[in-house]
mmCIF file of C-alpha atoms and ligand atoms in Angstrom:
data_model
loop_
_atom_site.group_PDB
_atom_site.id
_atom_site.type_symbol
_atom_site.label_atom_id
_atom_site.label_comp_id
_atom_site.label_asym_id
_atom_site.label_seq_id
_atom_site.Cartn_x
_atom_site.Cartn_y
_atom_site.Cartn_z
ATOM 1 C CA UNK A 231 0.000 0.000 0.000
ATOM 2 C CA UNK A 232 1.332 3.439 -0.934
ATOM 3 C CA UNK A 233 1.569 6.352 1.483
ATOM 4 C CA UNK A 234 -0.898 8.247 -0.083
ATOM 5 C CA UNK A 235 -3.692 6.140 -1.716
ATOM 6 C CA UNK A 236 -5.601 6.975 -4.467
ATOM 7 C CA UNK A 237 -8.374 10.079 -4.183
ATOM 8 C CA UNK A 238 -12.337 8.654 -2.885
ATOM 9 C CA UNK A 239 -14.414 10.264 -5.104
ATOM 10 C CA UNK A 240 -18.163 11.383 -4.348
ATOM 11 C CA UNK A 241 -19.715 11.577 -7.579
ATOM 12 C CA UNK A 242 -22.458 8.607 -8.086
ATOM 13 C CA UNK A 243 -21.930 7.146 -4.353
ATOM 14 C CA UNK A 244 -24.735 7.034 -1.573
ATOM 15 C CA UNK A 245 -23.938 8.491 1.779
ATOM 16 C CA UNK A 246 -25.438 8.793 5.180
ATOM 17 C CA UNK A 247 -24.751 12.506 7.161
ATOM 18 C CA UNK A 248 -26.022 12.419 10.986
ATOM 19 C CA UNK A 249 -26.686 15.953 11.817
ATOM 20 C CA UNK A 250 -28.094 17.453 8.880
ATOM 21 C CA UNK A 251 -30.762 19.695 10.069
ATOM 22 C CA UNK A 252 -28.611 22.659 10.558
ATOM 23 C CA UNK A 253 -25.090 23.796 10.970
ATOM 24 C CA UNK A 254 -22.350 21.297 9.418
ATOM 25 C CA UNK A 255 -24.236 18.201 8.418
ATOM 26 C CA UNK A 256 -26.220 20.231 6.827
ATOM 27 C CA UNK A 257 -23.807 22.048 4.102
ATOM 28 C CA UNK A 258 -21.920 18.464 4.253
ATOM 29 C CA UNK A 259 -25.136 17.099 2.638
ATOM 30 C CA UNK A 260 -25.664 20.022 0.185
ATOM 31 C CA UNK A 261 -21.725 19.978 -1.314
ATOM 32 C CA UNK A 262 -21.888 16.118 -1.240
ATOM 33 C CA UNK A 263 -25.255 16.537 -3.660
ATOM 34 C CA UNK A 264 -23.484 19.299 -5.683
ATOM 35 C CA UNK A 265 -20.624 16.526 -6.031
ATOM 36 C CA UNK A 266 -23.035 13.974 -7.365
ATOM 37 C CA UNK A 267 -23.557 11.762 -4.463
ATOM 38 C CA UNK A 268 -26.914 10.950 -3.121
ATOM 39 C CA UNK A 269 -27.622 11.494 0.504
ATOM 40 C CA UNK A 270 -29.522 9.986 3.256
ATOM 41 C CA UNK A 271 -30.209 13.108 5.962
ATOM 42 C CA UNK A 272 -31.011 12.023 9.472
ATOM 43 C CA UNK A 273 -31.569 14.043 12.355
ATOM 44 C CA UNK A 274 -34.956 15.096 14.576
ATOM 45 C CA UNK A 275 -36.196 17.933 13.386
ATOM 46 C CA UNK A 276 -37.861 16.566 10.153
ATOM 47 C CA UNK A 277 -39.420 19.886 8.820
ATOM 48 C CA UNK A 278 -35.915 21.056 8.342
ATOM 49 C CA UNK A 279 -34.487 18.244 6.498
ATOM 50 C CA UNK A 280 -38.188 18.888 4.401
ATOM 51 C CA UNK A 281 -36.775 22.089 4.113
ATOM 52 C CA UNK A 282 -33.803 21.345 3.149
ATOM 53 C CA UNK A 283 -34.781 18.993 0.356
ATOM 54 C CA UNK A 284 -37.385 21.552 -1.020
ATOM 55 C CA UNK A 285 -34.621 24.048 -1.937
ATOM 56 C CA UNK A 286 -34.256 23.013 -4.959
ATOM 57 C CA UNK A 287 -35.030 20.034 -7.462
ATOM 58 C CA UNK A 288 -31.501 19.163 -7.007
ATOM 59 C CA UNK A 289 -31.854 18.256 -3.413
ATOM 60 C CA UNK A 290 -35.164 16.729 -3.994
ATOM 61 C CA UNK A 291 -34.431 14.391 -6.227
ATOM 62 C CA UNK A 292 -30.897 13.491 -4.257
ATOM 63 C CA UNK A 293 -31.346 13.900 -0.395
ATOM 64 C CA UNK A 294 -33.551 11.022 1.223
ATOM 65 C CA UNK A 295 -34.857 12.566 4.578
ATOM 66 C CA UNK A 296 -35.025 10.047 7.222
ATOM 67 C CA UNK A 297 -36.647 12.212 10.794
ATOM 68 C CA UNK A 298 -35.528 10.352 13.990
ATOM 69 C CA UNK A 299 -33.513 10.163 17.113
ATOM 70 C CA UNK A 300 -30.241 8.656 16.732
ATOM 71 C CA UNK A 301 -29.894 7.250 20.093
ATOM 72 C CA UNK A 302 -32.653 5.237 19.643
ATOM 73 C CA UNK A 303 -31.810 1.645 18.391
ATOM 74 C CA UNK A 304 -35.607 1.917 16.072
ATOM 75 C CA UNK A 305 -33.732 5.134 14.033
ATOM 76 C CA UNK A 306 -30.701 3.357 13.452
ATOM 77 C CA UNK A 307 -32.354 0.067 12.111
ATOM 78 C CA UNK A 308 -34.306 2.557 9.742
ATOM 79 C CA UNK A 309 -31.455 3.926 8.350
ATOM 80 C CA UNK A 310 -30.066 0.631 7.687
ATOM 81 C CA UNK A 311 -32.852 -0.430 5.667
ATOM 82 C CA UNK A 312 -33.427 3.088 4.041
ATOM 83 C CA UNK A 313 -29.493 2.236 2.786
ATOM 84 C CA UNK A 314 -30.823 -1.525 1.722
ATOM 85 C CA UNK A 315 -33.654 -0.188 -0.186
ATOM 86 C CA UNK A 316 -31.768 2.172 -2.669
ATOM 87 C CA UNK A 317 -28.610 -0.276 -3.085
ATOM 88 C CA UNK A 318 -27.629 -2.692 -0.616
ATOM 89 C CA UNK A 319 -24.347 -0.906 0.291
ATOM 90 C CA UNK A 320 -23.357 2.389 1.526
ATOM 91 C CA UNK A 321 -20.436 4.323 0.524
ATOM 92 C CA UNK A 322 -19.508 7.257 3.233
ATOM 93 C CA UNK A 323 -21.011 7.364 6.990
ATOM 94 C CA UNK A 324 -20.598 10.711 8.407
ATOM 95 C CA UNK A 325 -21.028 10.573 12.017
ATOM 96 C CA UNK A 326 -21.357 14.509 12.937
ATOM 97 C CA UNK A 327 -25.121 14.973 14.919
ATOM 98 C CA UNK A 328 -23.368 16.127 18.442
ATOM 99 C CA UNK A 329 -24.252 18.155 21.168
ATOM 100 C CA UNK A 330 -22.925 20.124 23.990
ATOM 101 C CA UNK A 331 -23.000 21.220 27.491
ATOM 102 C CA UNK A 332 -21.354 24.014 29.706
ATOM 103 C CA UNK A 333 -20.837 24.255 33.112
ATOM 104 C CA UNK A 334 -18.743 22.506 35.998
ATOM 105 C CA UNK A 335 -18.733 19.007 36.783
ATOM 106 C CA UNK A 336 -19.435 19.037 40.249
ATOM 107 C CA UNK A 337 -22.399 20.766 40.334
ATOM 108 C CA UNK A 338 -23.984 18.971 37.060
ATOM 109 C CA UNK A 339 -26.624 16.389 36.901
ATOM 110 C CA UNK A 340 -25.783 12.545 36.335
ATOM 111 C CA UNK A 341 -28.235 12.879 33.138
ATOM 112 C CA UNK A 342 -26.274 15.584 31.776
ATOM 113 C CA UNK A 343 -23.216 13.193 31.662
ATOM 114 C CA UNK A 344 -25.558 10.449 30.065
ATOM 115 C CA UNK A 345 -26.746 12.408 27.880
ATOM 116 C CA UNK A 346 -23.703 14.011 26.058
ATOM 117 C CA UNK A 347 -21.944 10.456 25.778
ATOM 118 C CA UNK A 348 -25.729 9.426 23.717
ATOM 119 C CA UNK A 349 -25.735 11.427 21.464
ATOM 120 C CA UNK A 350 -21.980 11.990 21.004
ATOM 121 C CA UNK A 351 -20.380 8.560 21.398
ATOM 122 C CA UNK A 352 -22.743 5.540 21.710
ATOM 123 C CA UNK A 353 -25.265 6.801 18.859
ATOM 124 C CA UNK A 354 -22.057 7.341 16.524
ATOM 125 C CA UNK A 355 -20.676 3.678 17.557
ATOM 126 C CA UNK A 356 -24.017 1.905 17.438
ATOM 127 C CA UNK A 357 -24.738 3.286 13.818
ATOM 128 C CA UNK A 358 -21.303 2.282 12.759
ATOM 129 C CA UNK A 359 -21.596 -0.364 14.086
ATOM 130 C CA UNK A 360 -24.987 -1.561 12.262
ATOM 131 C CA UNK A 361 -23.535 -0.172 8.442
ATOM 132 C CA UNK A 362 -20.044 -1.772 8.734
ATOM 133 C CA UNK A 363 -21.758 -4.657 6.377
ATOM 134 C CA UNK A 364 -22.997 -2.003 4.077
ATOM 135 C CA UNK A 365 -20.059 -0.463 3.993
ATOM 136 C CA UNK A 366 -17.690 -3.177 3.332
ATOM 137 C CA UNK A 367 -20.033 -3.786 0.759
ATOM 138 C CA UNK A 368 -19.565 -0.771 -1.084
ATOM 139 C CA UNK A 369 -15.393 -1.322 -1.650
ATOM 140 C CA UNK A 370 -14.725 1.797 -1.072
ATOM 141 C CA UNK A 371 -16.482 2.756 1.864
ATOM 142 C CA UNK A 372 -15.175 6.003 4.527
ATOM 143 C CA UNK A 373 -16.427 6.717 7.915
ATOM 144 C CA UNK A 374 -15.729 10.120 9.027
ATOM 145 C CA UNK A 375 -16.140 11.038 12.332
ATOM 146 C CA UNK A 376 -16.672 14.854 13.259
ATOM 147 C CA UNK A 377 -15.156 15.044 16.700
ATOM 148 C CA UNK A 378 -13.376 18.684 18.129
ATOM 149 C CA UNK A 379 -10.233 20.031 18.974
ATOM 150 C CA UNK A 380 -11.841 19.589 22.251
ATOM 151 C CA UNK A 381 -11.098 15.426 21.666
ATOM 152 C CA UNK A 382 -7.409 16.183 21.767
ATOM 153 C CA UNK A 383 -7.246 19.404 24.513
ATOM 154 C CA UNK A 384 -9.344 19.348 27.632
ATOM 155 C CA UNK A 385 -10.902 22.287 28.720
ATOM 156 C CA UNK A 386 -12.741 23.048 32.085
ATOM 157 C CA UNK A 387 -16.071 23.685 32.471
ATOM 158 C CA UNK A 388 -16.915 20.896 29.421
ATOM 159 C CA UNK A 389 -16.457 18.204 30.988
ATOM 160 C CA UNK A 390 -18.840 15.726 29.559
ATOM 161 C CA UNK A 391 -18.201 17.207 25.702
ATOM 162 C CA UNK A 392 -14.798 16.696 26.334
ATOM 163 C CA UNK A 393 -15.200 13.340 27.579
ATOM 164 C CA UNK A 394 -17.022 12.259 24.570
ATOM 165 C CA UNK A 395 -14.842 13.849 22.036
ATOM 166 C CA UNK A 396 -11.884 11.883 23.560
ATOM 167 C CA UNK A 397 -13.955 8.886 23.698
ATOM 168 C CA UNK A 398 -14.385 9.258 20.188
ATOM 169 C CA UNK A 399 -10.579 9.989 18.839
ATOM 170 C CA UNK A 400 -9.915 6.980 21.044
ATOM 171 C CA UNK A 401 -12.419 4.712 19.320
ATOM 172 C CA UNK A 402 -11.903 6.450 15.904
ATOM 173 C CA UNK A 403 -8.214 5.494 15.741
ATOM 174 C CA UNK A 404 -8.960 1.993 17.377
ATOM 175 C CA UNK A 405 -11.507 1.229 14.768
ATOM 176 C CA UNK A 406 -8.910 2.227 11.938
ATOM 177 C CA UNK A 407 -6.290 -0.041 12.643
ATOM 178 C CA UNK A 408 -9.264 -2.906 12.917
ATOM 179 C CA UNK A 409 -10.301 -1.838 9.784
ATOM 180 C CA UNK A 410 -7.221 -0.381 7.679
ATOM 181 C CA UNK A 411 -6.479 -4.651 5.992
ATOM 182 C CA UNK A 412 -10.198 -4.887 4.946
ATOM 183 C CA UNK A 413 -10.369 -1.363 2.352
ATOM 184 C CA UNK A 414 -12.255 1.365 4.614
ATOM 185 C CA UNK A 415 -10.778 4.157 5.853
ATOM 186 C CA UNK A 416 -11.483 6.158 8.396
ATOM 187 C CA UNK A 417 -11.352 9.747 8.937
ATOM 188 C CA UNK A 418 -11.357 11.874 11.881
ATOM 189 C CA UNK A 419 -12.091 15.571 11.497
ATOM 190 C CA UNK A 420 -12.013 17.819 14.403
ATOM 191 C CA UNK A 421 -13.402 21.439 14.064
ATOM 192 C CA UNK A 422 -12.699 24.233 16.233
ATOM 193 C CA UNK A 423 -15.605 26.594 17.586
ATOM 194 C CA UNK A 424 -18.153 26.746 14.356
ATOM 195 C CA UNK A 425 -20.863 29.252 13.603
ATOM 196 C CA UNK A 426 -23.540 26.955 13.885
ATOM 197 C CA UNK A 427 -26.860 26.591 16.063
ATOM 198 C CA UNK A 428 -24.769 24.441 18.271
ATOM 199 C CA UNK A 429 -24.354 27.261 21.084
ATOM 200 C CA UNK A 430 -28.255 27.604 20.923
ATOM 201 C CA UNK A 431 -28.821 24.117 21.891
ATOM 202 C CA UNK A 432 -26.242 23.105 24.666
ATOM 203 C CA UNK A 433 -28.034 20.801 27.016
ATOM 204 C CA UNK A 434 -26.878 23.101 29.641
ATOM 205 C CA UNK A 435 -25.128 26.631 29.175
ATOM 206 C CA UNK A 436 -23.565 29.444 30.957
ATOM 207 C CA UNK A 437 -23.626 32.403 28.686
ATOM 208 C CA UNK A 438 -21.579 30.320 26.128
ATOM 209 C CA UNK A 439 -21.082 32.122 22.472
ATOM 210 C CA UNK A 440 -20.124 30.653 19.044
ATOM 211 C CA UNK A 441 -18.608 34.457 18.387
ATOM 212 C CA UNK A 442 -15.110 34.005 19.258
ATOM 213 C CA UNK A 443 -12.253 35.473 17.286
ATOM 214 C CA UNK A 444 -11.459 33.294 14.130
ATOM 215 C CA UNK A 445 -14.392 30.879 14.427
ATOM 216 C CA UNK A 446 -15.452 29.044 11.210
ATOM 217 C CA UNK A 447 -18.591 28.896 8.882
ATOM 218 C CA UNK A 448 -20.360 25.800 9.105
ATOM 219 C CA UNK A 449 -19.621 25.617 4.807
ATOM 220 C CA UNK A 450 -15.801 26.321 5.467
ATOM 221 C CA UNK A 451 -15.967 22.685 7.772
ATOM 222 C CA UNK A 452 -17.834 20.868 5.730
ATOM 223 C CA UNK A 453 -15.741 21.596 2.355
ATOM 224 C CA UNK A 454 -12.799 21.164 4.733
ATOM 225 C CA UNK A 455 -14.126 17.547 5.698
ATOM 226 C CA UNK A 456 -15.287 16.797 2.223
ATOM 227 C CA UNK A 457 -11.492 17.611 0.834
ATOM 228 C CA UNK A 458 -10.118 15.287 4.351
ATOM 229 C CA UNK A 459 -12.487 12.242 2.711
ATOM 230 C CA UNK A 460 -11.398 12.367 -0.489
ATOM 231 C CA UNK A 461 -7.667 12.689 -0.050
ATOM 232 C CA UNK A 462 -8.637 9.966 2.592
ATOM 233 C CA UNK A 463 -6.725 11.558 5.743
ATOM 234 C CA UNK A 464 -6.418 9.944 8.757
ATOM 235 C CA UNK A 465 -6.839 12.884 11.193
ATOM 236 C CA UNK A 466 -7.421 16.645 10.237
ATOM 237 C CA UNK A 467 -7.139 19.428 12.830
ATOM 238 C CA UNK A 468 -9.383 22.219 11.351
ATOM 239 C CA UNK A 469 -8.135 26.110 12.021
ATOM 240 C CA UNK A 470 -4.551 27.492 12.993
ATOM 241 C CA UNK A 471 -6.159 28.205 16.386
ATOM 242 C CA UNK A 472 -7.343 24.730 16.644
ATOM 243 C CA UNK A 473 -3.718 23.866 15.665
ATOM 244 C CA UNK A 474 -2.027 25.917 18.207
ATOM 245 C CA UNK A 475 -4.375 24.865 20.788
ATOM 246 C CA UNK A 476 -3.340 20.939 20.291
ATOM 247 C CA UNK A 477 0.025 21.005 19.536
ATOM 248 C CA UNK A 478 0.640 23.610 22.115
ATOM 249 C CA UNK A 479 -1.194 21.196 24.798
ATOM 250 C CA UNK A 480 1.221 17.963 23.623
ATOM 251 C CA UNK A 481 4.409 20.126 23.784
ATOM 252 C CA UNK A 482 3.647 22.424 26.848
ATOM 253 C CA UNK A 483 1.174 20.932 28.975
ATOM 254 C CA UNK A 484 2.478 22.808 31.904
ATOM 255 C CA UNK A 485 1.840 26.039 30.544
ATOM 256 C CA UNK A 486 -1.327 25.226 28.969
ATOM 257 C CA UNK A 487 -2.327 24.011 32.502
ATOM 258 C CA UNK A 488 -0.908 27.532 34.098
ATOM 259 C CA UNK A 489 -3.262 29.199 31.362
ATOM 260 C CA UNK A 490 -6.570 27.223 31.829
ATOM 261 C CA UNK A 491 -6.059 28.021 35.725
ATOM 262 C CA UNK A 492 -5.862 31.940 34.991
ATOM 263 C CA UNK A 493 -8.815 31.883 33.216
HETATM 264 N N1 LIG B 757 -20.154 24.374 16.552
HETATM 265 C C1 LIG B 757 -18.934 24.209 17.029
HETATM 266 O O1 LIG B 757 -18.297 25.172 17.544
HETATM 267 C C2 LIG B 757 -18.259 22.860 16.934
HETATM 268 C C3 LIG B 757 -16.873 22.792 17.180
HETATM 269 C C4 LIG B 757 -16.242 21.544 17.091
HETATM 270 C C5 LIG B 757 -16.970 20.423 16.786
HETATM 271 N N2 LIG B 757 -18.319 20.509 16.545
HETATM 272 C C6 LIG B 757 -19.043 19.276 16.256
HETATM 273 O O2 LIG B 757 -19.636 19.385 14.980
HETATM 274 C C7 LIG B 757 -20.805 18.554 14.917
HETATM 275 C C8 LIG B 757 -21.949 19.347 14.289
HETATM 276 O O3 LIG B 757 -22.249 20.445 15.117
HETATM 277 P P1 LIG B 757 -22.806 21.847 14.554
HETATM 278 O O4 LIG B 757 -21.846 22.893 14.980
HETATM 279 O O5 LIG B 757 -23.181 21.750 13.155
HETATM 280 O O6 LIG B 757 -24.102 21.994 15.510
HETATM 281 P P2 LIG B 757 -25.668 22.084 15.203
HETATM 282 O O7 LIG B 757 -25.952 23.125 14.187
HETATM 283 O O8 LIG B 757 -26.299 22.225 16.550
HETATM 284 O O9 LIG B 757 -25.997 20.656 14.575
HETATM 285 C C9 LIG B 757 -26.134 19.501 15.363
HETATM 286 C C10 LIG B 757 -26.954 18.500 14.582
HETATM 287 O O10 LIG B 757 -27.055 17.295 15.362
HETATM 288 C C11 LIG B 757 -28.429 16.879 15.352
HETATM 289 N N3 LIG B 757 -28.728 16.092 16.540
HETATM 290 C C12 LIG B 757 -28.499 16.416 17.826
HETATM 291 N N4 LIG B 757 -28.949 15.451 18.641
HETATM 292 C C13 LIG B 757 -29.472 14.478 17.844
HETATM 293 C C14 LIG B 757 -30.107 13.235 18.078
HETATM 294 N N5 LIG B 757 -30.295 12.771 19.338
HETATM 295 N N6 LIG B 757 -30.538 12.508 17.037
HETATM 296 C C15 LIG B 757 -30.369 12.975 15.770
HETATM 297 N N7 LIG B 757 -29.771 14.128 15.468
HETATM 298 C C16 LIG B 757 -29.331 14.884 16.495
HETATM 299 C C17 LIG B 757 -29.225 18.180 15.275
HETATM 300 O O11 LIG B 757 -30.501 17.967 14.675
HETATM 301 P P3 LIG B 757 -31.896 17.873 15.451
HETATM 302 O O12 LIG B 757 -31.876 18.848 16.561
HETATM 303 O O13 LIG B 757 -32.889 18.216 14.364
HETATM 304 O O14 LIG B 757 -32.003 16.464 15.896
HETATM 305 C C18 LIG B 757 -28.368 18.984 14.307
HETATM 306 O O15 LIG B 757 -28.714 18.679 12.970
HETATM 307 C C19 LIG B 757 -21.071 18.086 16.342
HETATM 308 O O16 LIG B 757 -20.614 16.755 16.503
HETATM 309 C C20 LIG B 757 -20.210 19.022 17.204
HETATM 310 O O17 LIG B 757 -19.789 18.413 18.397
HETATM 311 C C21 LIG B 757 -18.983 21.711 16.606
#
């Protein structure tokens, strides 16, 4: 195998994007339509993926809406046959539906724990778990898993985000090296902070903003992930600031520790 294997191409492949009623997974499904792939959207909210499919006959004729919760076993088994109905295999899972939640540990509820690791880590797993058949089927199948730079650099106050973005990196990189002899790769992508709804829906918050300086669009990440897939990267860090933030963690961890106590 050669260091840099050849490019995974969308055009004429099905895909399945988690997430896709707003923010990332949702401009991940519209460039992976532009690109010619057809695209199963799941999330909760199933007047916006309507929505989204009504933009234009484009979409409509490409984007197969599927409305349900992902940590439920019933949504998962639905996608799976959705995927068996149009053509017995599936070509790229992206795992990005997430949520978050500020605030210190201490003081938090037990739920607020379970609840993050749902939706961010077991829902992900499960659903991988359920389409690795349909996506060794496909030959060429990618999973790409939308984690943070909050999986590689812990933060306080996040506690239970960062916990499941770890969680994930962990199992992303495990699940690679399972997979790497049987042709799927696997890609982990890991934003910094995104101008998405995401700060609008934290399952707890204390006066958290998606504003900060240098923050990404939602269309920047996705076309950022979308490039990651196709050159079929291991690992991308997304933003300089992201960058800084990991590598500076790894090489100083002192200091970054003296920082996050000043804060
Ligand atoms: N925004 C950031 O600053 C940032 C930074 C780094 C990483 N990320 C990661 O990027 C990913 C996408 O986030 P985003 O910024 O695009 O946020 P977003 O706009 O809030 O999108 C989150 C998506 O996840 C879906 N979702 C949440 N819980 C779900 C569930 N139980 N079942 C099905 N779908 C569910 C939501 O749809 P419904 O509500 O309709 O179900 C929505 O479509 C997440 O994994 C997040 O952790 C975000």
């Amino acid at each position: 195998m050669t260091d840099r294997p050849r490019r995974w191409s969308a055009d004429g492949k099905l895909a399945v994007v988690t997430g896709a009623s707003s923010g990332i997974g949702q401009c991940l499904a519209k460039q992976l339509v532009r690109r010619g792939c057809r695209v199963i959207v799941v999330a909760r909210r199933e007047e916006r993926l309507a929505d989204l499919a009504r933009e234009n006959q484009f979409f409509e004729e490409n984007l197969i809406a599927l409305a349900g919760d992902l940590t439920e076993p019933q949504t998962r088994q639905r996608i799976v046959d959705a995927i068996c109905e149009e053509r017995g295999h599936v070509d790229l899972l992206v795992n990005n539906a997430g949520v978050g939640a500020i605030g210190a540990f201490e003081t938090a509820s037990p739920e607020r724990l379970r609840d993050v690791m749902e939706v961010n880590f077991f829902a992900p797993t499960e659903l991988t778990r359920s389409l690795l058949p349909l996506l060794k089927a496909s030959g060429d199948g990618v999973i790409c898993n939308i984690s943070s730079v909050l999986g590689h650099c812990a933060v306080p106050d996040k506690s239970e985000y960062c916990a499941s973005k770890f969680a994930m990196h962990g199992w992303t990189d495990s699940l690679r090296a399972e997979l790497q002899s049987q042709g799927l790769t696997v890609t982990l992508v890991s934003p910094s902070t995104t101008r998405s709804e995401f700060f609008n829906v934290l399952i707890d918050s204390e006066g958290a903003s998606s504003k900060s300086v240098g923050s990404w669009s939602p269309d920047r990440v996705a076309a950022a992930t979308i490039r990651a897939i196709e050159r079929r990267r291991r690992e991308v860090i997304l933003s300089l600031g992201g960058k800084a933030l990991v590598y500076a963690d790894r090489l100083f961890p002192g200091l970054m520790a003296w920082i996050l106590k000043r804060r």
